[in-house]
Amino acid sequence: GCFYVVDVPEYSASLEQDYMKKFFALEDDVKDEIAIRRHNPANKNAYRGYCPGLDDVENTLQYKNLYNIGPHETRAPTYEHDDSDIYAKLRYDCQEPNVWPET
């Protein structure tokens, strides 16, 4: 796996790793609440959130669990479904809000 961090003052990789270990140690039902849309239709996100890879290896080709977050962005309120501009749709899709577990 890989984890990429830039421009974060006072960043601590060891503290981040501690947080990741705590997240992946949570009960499955807690992580399932923030699973991506493919695994949890209540989550509108296609990319950001938890992805349990082991139960869907044929579709995800992943033998690992993921938790995907990104920059804090404000998403445009709607996307006009104009299929002629695939880049506009991709930009909209990639500006998903982060989701966090309730613990």
Coordinates of C-alpha atoms in Angstrom, one line a residue:
G1 CA 0.0 0.0 0.0
C2 CA 1.0 3.6 -0.2
F3 CA 0.2 6.8 1.8
Y4 CA 1.1 10.2 0.4
V5 CA 1.2 13.3 2.5
V6 CA 2.3 16.8 1.5
D7 CA 2.2 20.3 3.1
V8 CA 0.9 19.2 6.5
P9 CA 2.7 21.2 9.2
E10 CA 3.8 19.1 12.2
Y11 CA 2.8 15.8 10.5
S12 CA 3.7 12.7 12.4
A13 CA 3.8 9.4 10.4
S14 CA 3.8 7.3 13.6
L15 CA 0.7 9.1 15.0
E16 CA -1.0 8.6 11.6
Q17 CA -0.1 4.9 11.6
D18 CA -1.6 4.6 15.2
Y19 CA -4.8 6.2 13.9
M20 CA -4.9 3.8 10.9
K21 CA -4.4 0.8 13.2
K22 CA -7.3 2.0 15.4
F23 CA -9.6 2.5 12.4
F24 CA -8.9 -1.0 10.9
A25 CA -9.4 -2.5 14.4
L26 CA -13.0 -1.1 14.6
E27 CA -15.9 -3.5 14.4
D28 CA -17.0 -4.3 10.8
D29 CA -20.5 -2.7 11.4
V30 CA -18.8 0.6 12.2
K31 CA -16.6 0.5 9.1
D32 CA -19.5 -0.6 7.0
E33 CA -21.4 2.6 7.8
I34 CA -18.8 4.6 5.8
A35 CA -18.3 2.0 3.1
I36 CA -18.3 3.3 -0.5
R37 CA -21.5 3.2 -2.5
R38 CA -20.7 -0.2 -4.0
H39 CA -20.8 -1.8 -0.6
N40 CA -23.2 0.7 1.2
P41 CA -25.9 2.3 -1.0
A42 CA -26.6 4.9 1.7
N43 CA -23.1 6.4 1.1
K44 CA -23.3 8.7 -2.0
N45 CA -19.5 8.4 -2.4
A46 CA -18.0 6.2 -5.1
Y47 CA -14.4 6.7 -4.1
R48 CA -14.0 8.1 -0.6
G49 CA -14.8 5.9 2.3
Y50 CA -14.1 2.3 3.4
C51 CA -13.7 -0.5 0.9
P52 CA -13.7 -4.0 2.2
G53 CA -11.7 -5.7 -0.5
L54 CA -11.6 -9.3 0.7
D55 CA -15.3 -9.9 0.2
D56 CA -15.3 -8.7 -3.4
V57 CA -11.9 -9.8 -4.9
E58 CA -13.4 -10.7 -8.3
N59 CA -14.7 -7.1 -8.8
T60 CA -12.1 -5.0 -6.9
L61 CA -9.0 -7.2 -7.6
Q62 CA -7.9 -6.2 -4.1
Y63 CA -6.8 -8.5 -1.3
K64 CA -6.8 -5.7 1.2
N65 CA -9.2 -3.3 2.9
L66 CA -8.9 0.4 2.0
Y67 CA -9.9 3.7 3.6
N68 CA -9.8 6.5 1.0
I69 CA -9.8 10.2 2.0
G70 CA -8.8 13.3 0.1
P71 CA -8.4 17.0 0.4
H72 CA -11.3 18.8 2.2
E73 CA -13.2 20.2 -0.8
T74 CA -16.6 21.8 -1.3
R75 CA -18.4 19.9 -4.0
A76 CA -20.6 21.7 -6.5
P77 CA -24.2 21.3 -5.4
T78 CA -25.3 19.4 -8.5
Y79 CA -24.0 18.0 -11.7
E80 CA -25.9 18.7 -14.9
H81 CA -26.0 15.3 -16.6
D82 CA -24.4 16.5 -19.9
D83 CA -22.6 13.4 -21.1
S84 CA -20.7 15.5 -23.7
D85 CA -18.2 16.7 -21.0
I86 CA -16.9 13.6 -19.4
Y87 CA -14.2 15.6 -17.6
A88 CA -16.8 17.8 -15.9
K89 CA -18.5 14.6 -14.6
L90 CA -15.1 13.2 -13.4
R91 CA -14.2 16.5 -11.6
Y92 CA -17.6 16.4 -9.9
D93 CA -17.3 12.7 -8.9
C94 CA -13.8 13.2 -7.5
Q95 CA -14.9 16.1 -5.3
E96 CA -16.6 13.8 -2.8
P97 CA -16.7 14.7 0.9
N98 CA -14.7 12.6 3.3
V99 CA -16.6 10.3 5.5
W100 CA -15.6 9.5 9.1
P101 CA -16.6 6.8 11.5
E102 CA -18.9 7.5 14.5
T103 CA -17.0 6.1 17.5

